[in-house]
Amino acid sequence: MNVLAVGCHPDDLEIGCGGTLAKLAAKGHRVTMVHVANGDKGHKQIVPDELKAIRRLEAKAAGNLIGAEVISLDVPDLAVKSDQDELVGKLVQVIRKVRPDYIITHPPEDYMKDHMEVSRAVFDASFAATVPHYQPTDGEEAHTKVAPIYYMDTLAGVGFLPTEYVDISDYIETKIQMNDCHQSQIKWLYEHDGIDFLDFVRTVSKFRGLQCGKPYAEGFKQCEAWPRLTTERLLP
Amino acid sequence: MNVLAVGCHPDDLEIGCGGTLAKLAAKGHRVTMVHVANGDKGHKQIVPDELKAIRRLEAKAAGNLIGAEVISLDVPDLAVKSDQDELVGKLVQVIRKVRPDYIITHPPEDYMKDHMEVSRAVFDASFAATVPHYQPTDGEEAHTKVAPIYYMDTLAGVGFLPTEYVDISDYIETKIQMNDCHQSQIKWLYEHDGIDFLDFVRTVSKFRGLQCGKPYAEGFKQCEAWPRLTTERLLP
Amino acid sequence: MNVLAVGCHPDDLEIGCGGTLAKLAAKGHRVTMVHVANGDKGHKQIVPDELKAIRRLEAKAAGNLIGAEVISLDVPDLAVKSDQDELVGKLVQVIRKVRPDYIITHPPEDYMKDHMEVSRAVFDASFAATVPHYQPTDGEEAHTKVAPIYYMDTLAGVGFLPTEYVDISDYIETKIQMNDCHQSQIKWLYEHDGIDFLDFVRTVSKFRGLQCGKPYAEGFKQCEAWPRLTTERLLP
Amino acid sequence: MNVLAVGCHPDDLEIGCGGTLAKLAAKGHRVTMVHVANGDKGHKQIVPDELKAIRRLEAKAAGNLIGAEVISLDVPDLAVKSDQDELVGKLVQVIRKVRPDYIITHPPEDYMKDHMEVSRAVFDASFAATVPHYQPTDGEEAHTKVAPIYYMDTLAGVGFLPTEYVDISDYIETKIQMNDCHQSQIKWLYEHDGIDFLDFVRTVSKFRGLQCGKPYAEGFKQCEAWPRLTTERLLP
Amino acid sequence: MNVLAVGCHPDDLEIGCGGTLAKLAAKGHRVTMVHVANGDKGHKQIVPDELKAIRRLEAKAAGNLIGAEVISLDVPDLAVKSDQDELVGKLVQVIRKVRPDYIITHPPEDYMKDHMEVSRAVFDASFAATVPHYQPTDGEEAHTKVAPIYYMDTLAGVGFLPTEYVDISDYIETKIQMNDCHQSQIKWLYEHDGIDFLDFVRTVSKFRGLQCGKPYAEGFKQCEAWPRLTTERLLP
Amino acid sequence: MNVLAVGCHPDDLEIGCGGTLAKLAAKGHRVTMVHVANGDKGHKQIVPDELKAIRRLEAKAAGNLIGAEVISLDVPDLAVKSDQDELVGKLVQVIRKVRPDYIITHPPEDYMKDHMEVSRAVFDASFAATVPHYQPTDGEEAHTKVAPIYYMDTLAGVGFLPTEYVDISDYIETKIQMNDCHQSQIKWLYEHDGIDFLDFVRTVSKFRGLQCGKPYAEGFKQCEAWPRLTTERLLP
């Protein structure tokens, strides 16, 4: 299987579906991790230009842990706009290159705008990528299927009722390590939001595990829009 | 896999999930079909006692087509009551005997009371069946798992948004044949409800197919209650 | 048109849809008003047996104002049980006699149990009334259609979002007069619930009017269950 | 009655509400059909500029079948943006000219972005069209009412629960003919989405018919926003 | 404040709102803990009569930890029926004696029937308790207010989106101790459901804390029914 | 407490939460009232430039009645765009200056676009205002908390089910006076929408009062997004 995961900030995929991606990779599937925003404003002291370089490396390191390709679309924080052709165009290129069997991204409602915009842009791009005459750029042909989309959990699971669960019990430590790569954020999240990042991630995974009877799990919801509905389980 | 399907009237399973049951059976799974009500009032002329005998045979014939065991709980029409211990007790016995990996039944909201009562009784019985000291009757031990439940479509799909689909394209003709066994109902449904039974069944299956990109499909919704949530697909 | 309205207590129809019933009657439709509970416990001092006689007269007087037939099913307050055959049987008899084009009743969720039980019993009875072999009693034949059901507003509109509105601007004073017939309740509602009954009724009607651009209105929601859905407006 | 229908692509109205428009026209109402996008990217081989000319003719032909005026807003595919004044301005002009009693358009959630943007743009324009000082262009005065909006079905009915139905049994063949005018799309939809266009349209109409007890029907949902709510049925 | 908490089994309040009850008690409020079912079937080996005596003691011990009165309604497991006057009558007596400012109980949807029945019975009884002529038994007068109801979390939080949170950070160890009193269940829940009881309780409280920015919290949802809505916060 | 209220047009806060703001002010809290749109198109005869000056004075007068600071962001009517950095930037500045404990604004769904855009812009700005490197302009530091948001009622309460109520019985006349300051709108709303403005406002407040048992009230819904959830009541 060929799985494309698109998160907003460089650490969002690790938080929301790191275990699932680790599991996919371990089972031999191809995993591509995209972060749309470069995370340049996720710190109090470090200035944006410096920070975005640091975070790109952190994201690469996290991806490397599971052998995933990591792509940055390099949009500045708080400037993610699904209504602009530029972002959708970038995502279309990624989709046409990766040619995913399915996509994982943020749900349409989450705790801050950039996350929600990524969700919308991915939804739009996954359709546009299949239209031959939309940005018929050099080399990459239109994707042959409108890829099904799975929405990962919101931050702290607020307002989110999963309909599918992935057992990540064998991958929880890998997930924690992936999150641990984001050292700049461990400090920021503590200062900005008062949370202990790694403990936060572990607790949510444990809670989702309680819900489905596993030590650790991640929850998802399928995007219910035609022609993305399926008759087989795609998640691992 | 060991699948228990519990419908209300003798033809409800054929309408709602006949294709899925045919597919399960064809793939070597064990299928048990239970109808709770005996269908004795589903006719204008034929009197109840006569009709319930006819319909039991019709149900048997339909089950035979796919090699499923057919069980009648013999509750008179319009007398299905989930709140009575008798019905739940009967279902507990069936569950303890069949020991299903999962159960298919009506959703909690449907077009008439008996259907809704079956849904509730199945929900209750599937838990009670696992409690050793609940009706510890001769022979059958408590079931070892609270079986996940899948709700099949409502009649005509009113108010129902499936979250899982089963591709029944290879089994649509078997499904039609199973429904065709219910000759007494073809007349009744035409007279009572003005519908062409077999065409009705085919159209709904075709519509659910359009939704998920298959020639014919059936839609389901998982019962979202602890500890019934799973991390793998159970439907075929 | 032949309209059957079934409320719980002797004054509930007046509160929830008195204007609509007045309008129907004024336009020449046949209106039958049923109250299921006799309202015997709706007072602090007056004892049940005395009160239920008073309230029956109050209900009759209110119905007389618009020329509606008034039927009491005489169930004691706090003893309305939709799961008992007796209540459903009584409602089936009423439906078979009245043979309504549609039914108005309480929504499935409301502020106290008796209301909710009436809603369920009406839903069940409206189907059972069409089954020839269900209680084939002397005289009345099975009704020929499963009547569409409209749910009227909850008390104070809590949790209720109407999908259809009836303009009752020309009937608001009649509605108030109908409610004014329930003198025993004006005292009780003030003492038990701290509300000024007539002002309460007028305010809710005015608020529903604001929502649909009329001086006064009543809000309804159709029961969305097969085969009750329609392709024409039934409400006046 | 004066009805304005606004679809996204040149064939969307035919798919979603062709039968209702045919019925309206047959009953003497004035019908105006607007497609926002020119459909220029709806093909594999035919290039955009050529295709949009073809599709405009196809749309005209479909409208001609029922005597409806057809207007193209000529926005390129995948470039429909409700947040841009240009699109809303164009729609305001159409509304001020047509002066509709009500509007039919896509629901806010559908299977691809352009559809959803049309829905939002129509919602916005229908209000703006009534404000005298909004784009007070030559000739057309502000519309005198914020027109009620009916949302037509999503593609394949995914995620859509109608609250109103229109019986189109007498107009199903006209609906099919209207869809048959879109020859360029019959090929495209087969290649891009794997669907048999005319059969698809007929099946959905038949399914919606089953839900409301008619041979063929179309489902709608009213836009529930002030001051668009009504006290009479507007759909035919 | 005078708070009545009604759980189903002898340990359900400890699981769902033990921290909130501990906080209430610590702040000087009067707390009454009722368990409806006696929990007699919550074990594999211990027989019902023996078990119910053990569990009553366990519940008492848990209540003693915070100085709460503990009342058992002694209904056998899997026999809780909200539709029976007996259960509602018992609850009415409790309410009239305790005269609560508000009530905490299970939500209407939960993982097994007994929980759901308790929720309904409490809803019904809290109204009936205020009606003078309903079971006008010796001594206790009708309660003077229809008490607001707060629904506590479902088991494992499945399907539950809290709208109010209580910070229990200072009471988490007391909550764990209260749960630790239920030694018979620690074994049963491990054997029947495969869960580590105390860790389960702590994890859910921690997760709810993450959602509202506290180390530990419990989530609630107010019962939205007239006349139970309030204009002040009642939860501690 | 430091409360920031952000409405769309110069009179929207007075309509939706004027009583709550009056109560807050009377209890000594600091209230800041922002209107995003200048209301320049809210009249038939008066031209935009003239009207916006009039309405700014009207808003000031209303704010003065309760001692609130009034800020106009001066966006022309029908040009409010949450996706533009300019509007979000302006709101960020206001938030950083006011440093609110919580914010009141429109709900995400309302009767016209500008209202909905304000809701989204406030949601976005309240997060962005806390990010140090987002528009680090002279003087004002990033706000130290992502402020909780309360959504006020929609116009005429359409589609809105409050979860929190504020008793404004002692402030209803102040609320009416605040609305009475908007003389230009009393005429416009009568002409454009056919409503008697002051009566409208009073009726909705009375209706919301009926729902929660007070003479007059206002309804709200908390924005359920992390990290805005709280464990104490913030509304007065």
mmCIF file with all atom_site columns, N, CA and C in Angstrom, chain B residues 165-186:
data_model
loop_
_atom_site.group_PDB
_atom_site.id
_atom_site.type_symbol
_atom_site.label_atom_id
_atom_site.label_alt_id
_atom_site.label_comp_id
_atom_site.label_asym_id
_atom_site.label_entity_id
_atom_site.label_seq_id
_atom_site.pdbx_PDB_ins_code
_atom_site.Cartn_x
_atom_site.Cartn_y
_atom_site.Cartn_z
_atom_site.occupancy
_atom_site.B_iso_or_equiv
_atom_site.pdbx_formal_charge
_atom_site.auth_seq_id
_atom_site.auth_comp_id
_atom_site.auth_asym_id
_atom_site.auth_atom_id
_atom_site.pdbx_PDB_model_num
ATOM 1  N N  . TYR B 1 165 ? -19.411 -0.570  3.915  1.00 0.00 ? 165 TYR B N  1
ATOM 2  C CA . TYR B 1 165 ? -20.108 -1.169  2.780  1.00 0.00 ? 165 TYR B CA 1
ATOM 3  C C  . TYR B 1 165 ? -19.540 -2.554  2.489  1.00 0.00 ? 165 TYR B C  1
ATOM 4  N N  . VAL B 1 166 ? -20.419 -3.458  2.051  1.00 0.00 ? 166 VAL B N  1
ATOM 5  C CA . VAL B 1 166 ? -19.975 -4.769  1.594  1.00 0.00 ? 166 VAL B CA 1
ATOM 6  C C  . VAL B 1 166 ? -20.317 -4.895  0.116  1.00 0.00 ? 166 VAL B C  1
ATOM 7  N N  . ASP B 1 167 ? -19.330 -5.237  -0.674 1.00 0.00 ? 167 ASP B N  1
ATOM 8  C CA . ASP B 1 167 ? -19.521 -5.456  -2.108 1.00 0.00 ? 167 ASP B CA 1
ATOM 9  C C  . ASP B 1 167 ? -20.242 -6.785  -2.311 1.00 0.00 ? 167 ASP B C  1
ATOM 10 N N  . ILE B 1 168 ? -21.477 -6.724  -2.822 1.00 0.00 ? 168 ILE B N  1
ATOM 11 C CA . ILE B 1 168 ? -22.231 -7.980  -3.026 1.00 0.00 ? 168 ILE B CA 1
ATOM 12 C C  . ILE B 1 168 ? -22.493 -8.230  -4.503 1.00 0.00 ? 168 ILE B C  1
ATOM 13 N N  . SER B 1 169 ? -21.682 -7.639  -5.355 1.00 0.00 ? 169 SER B N  1
ATOM 14 C CA . SER B 1 169 ? -21.920 -7.745  -6.796 1.00 0.00 ? 169 SER B CA 1
ATOM 15 C C  . SER B 1 169 ? -22.017 -9.199  -7.263 1.00 0.00 ? 169 SER B C  1
ATOM 16 N N  . ASP B 1 170 ? -21.190 -10.068 -6.696 1.00 0.00 ? 170 ASP B N  1
ATOM 17 C CA . ASP B 1 170 ? -21.210 -11.472 -7.130 1.00 0.00 ? 170 ASP B CA 1
ATOM 18 C C  . ASP B 1 170 ? -22.351 -12.252 -6.494 1.00 0.00 ? 170 ASP B C  1
ATOM 19 N N  . TYR B 1 171 ? -23.084 -11.600 -5.604 1.00 0.00 ? 171 TYR B N  1
ATOM 20 C CA . TYR B 1 171 ? -24.109 -12.324 -4.853 1.00 0.00 ? 171 TYR B CA 1
ATOM 21 C C  . TYR B 1 171 ? -25.493 -11.713 -4.992 1.00 0.00 ? 171 TYR B C  1
ATOM 22 N N  . ILE B 1 172 ? -25.629 -10.756 -5.901 1.00 0.00 ? 172 ILE B N  1
ATOM 23 C CA . ILE B 1 172 ? -26.927 -10.090 -6.017 1.00 0.00 ? 172 ILE B CA 1
ATOM 24 C C  . ILE B 1 172 ? -28.016 -11.052 -6.495 1.00 0.00 ? 172 ILE B C  1
ATOM 25 N N  . GLU B 1 173 ? -27.682 -11.951 -7.400 1.00 0.00 ? 173 GLU B N  1
ATOM 26 C CA . GLU B 1 173 ? -28.724 -12.863 -7.872 1.00 0.00 ? 173 GLU B CA 1
ATOM 27 C C  . GLU B 1 173 ? -29.120 -13.848 -6.772 1.00 0.00 ? 173 GLU B C  1
ATOM 28 N N  . THR B 1 174 ? -28.152 -14.267 -5.986 1.00 0.00 ? 174 THR B N  1
ATOM 29 C CA . THR B 1 174 ? -28.479 -15.122 -4.830 1.00 0.00 ? 174 THR B CA 1
ATOM 30 C C  . THR B 1 174 ? -29.376 -14.352 -3.856 1.00 0.00 ? 174 THR B C  1
ATOM 31 N N  . LYS B 1 175 ? -29.045 -13.092 -3.650 1.00 0.00 ? 175 LYS B N  1
ATOM 32 C CA . LYS B 1 175 ? -29.868 -12.277 -2.752 1.00 0.00 ? 175 LYS B CA 1
ATOM 33 C C  . LYS B 1 175 ? -31.297 -12.184 -3.276 1.00 0.00 ? 175 LYS B C  1
ATOM 34 N N  . ILE B 1 176 ? -31.426 -11.961 -4.572 1.00 0.00 ? 176 ILE B N  1
ATOM 35 C CA . ILE B 1 176 ? -32.773 -11.882 -5.149 1.00 0.00 ? 176 ILE B CA 1
ATOM 36 C C  . ILE B 1 176 ? -33.502 -13.215 -4.976 1.00 0.00 ? 176 ILE B C  1
ATOM 37 N N  . GLN B 1 177 ? -32.798 -14.309 -5.204 1.00 0.00 ? 177 GLN B N  1
ATOM 38 C CA . GLN B 1 177 ? -33.426 -15.630 -5.041 1.00 0.00 ? 177 GLN B CA 1
ATOM 39 C C  . GLN B 1 177 ? -33.860 -15.855 -3.593 1.00 0.00 ? 177 GLN B C  1
ATOM 40 N N  . MET B 1 178 ? -33.025 -15.436 -2.658 1.00 0.00 ? 178 MET B N  1
ATOM 41 C CA . MET B 1 178 ? -33.390 -15.587 -1.247 1.00 0.00 ? 178 MET B CA 1
ATOM 42 C C  . MET B 1 178 ? -34.683 -14.813 -0.962 1.00 0.00 ? 178 MET B C  1
ATOM 43 N N  . ASN B 1 179 ? -34.773 -13.638 -1.482 1.00 0.00 ? 179 ASN B N  1
ATOM 44 C CA . ASN B 1 179 ? -35.982 -12.838 -1.279 1.00 0.00 ? 179 ASN B CA 1
ATOM 45 C C  . ASN B 1 179 ? -37.176 -13.445 -2.007 1.00 0.00 ? 179 ASN B C  1
ATOM 46 N N  . ASP B 1 180 ? -36.890 -14.065 -3.137 1.00 0.00 ? 180 ASP B N  1
ATOM 47 C CA . ASP B 1 180 ? -37.958 -14.665 -3.929 1.00 0.00 ? 180 ASP B CA 1
ATOM 48 C C  . ASP B 1 180 ? -38.577 -15.875 -3.219 1.00 0.00 ? 180 ASP B C  1
ATOM 49 N N  . CYS B 1 181 ? -37.875 -16.427 -2.258 1.00 0.00 ? 181 CYS B N  1
ATOM 50 C CA . CYS B 1 181 ? -38.445 -17.535 -1.468 1.00 0.00 ? 181 CYS B CA 1
ATOM 51 C C  . CYS B 1 181 ? -39.658 -17.065 -0.659 1.00 0.00 ? 181 CYS B C  1
ATOM 52 N N  . HIS B 1 182 ? -39.722 -15.766 -0.389 1.00 0.00 ? 182 HIS B N  1
ATOM 53 C CA . HIS B 1 182 ? -40.785 -15.247 0.472  1.00 0.00 ? 182 HIS B CA 1
ATOM 54 C C  . HIS B 1 182 ? -42.014 -14.864 -0.356 1.00 0.00 ? 182 HIS B C  1
ATOM 55 N N  . GLN B 1 183 ? -42.586 -15.870 -1.001 1.00 0.00 ? 183 GLN B N  1
ATOM 56 C CA . GLN B 1 183 ? -43.715 -15.637 -1.903 1.00 0.00 ? 183 GLN B CA 1
ATOM 57 C C  . GLN B 1 183 ? -44.909 -14.997 -1.197 1.00 0.00 ? 183 GLN B C  1
ATOM 58 N N  . SER B 1 184 ? -45.157 -15.371 0.034  1.00 0.00 ? 184 SER B N  1
ATOM 59 C CA . SER B 1 184 ? -46.323 -14.797 0.738  1.00 0.00 ? 184 SER B CA 1
ATOM 60 C C  . SER B 1 184 ? -46.165 -13.289 0.898  1.00 0.00 ? 184 SER B C  1
ATOM 61 N N  . GLN B 1 185 ? -44.932 -12.853 1.023  1.00 0.00 ? 185 GLN B N  1
ATOM 62 C CA . GLN B 1 185 ? -44.699 -11.437 1.260  1.00 0.00 ? 185 GLN B CA 1
ATOM 63 C C  . GLN B 1 185 ? -44.723 -10.600 -0.011 1.00 0.00 ? 185 GLN B C  1
ATOM 64 N N  . ILE B 1 186 ? -44.425 -11.237 -1.117 1.00 0.00 ? 186 ILE B N  1
ATOM 65 C CA . ILE B 1 186 ? -44.436 -10.493 -2.373 1.00 0.00 ? 186 ILE B CA 1
ATOM 66 C C  . ILE B 1 186 ? -45.833 -9.924  -2.602 1.00 0.00 ? 186 ILE B C  1
#
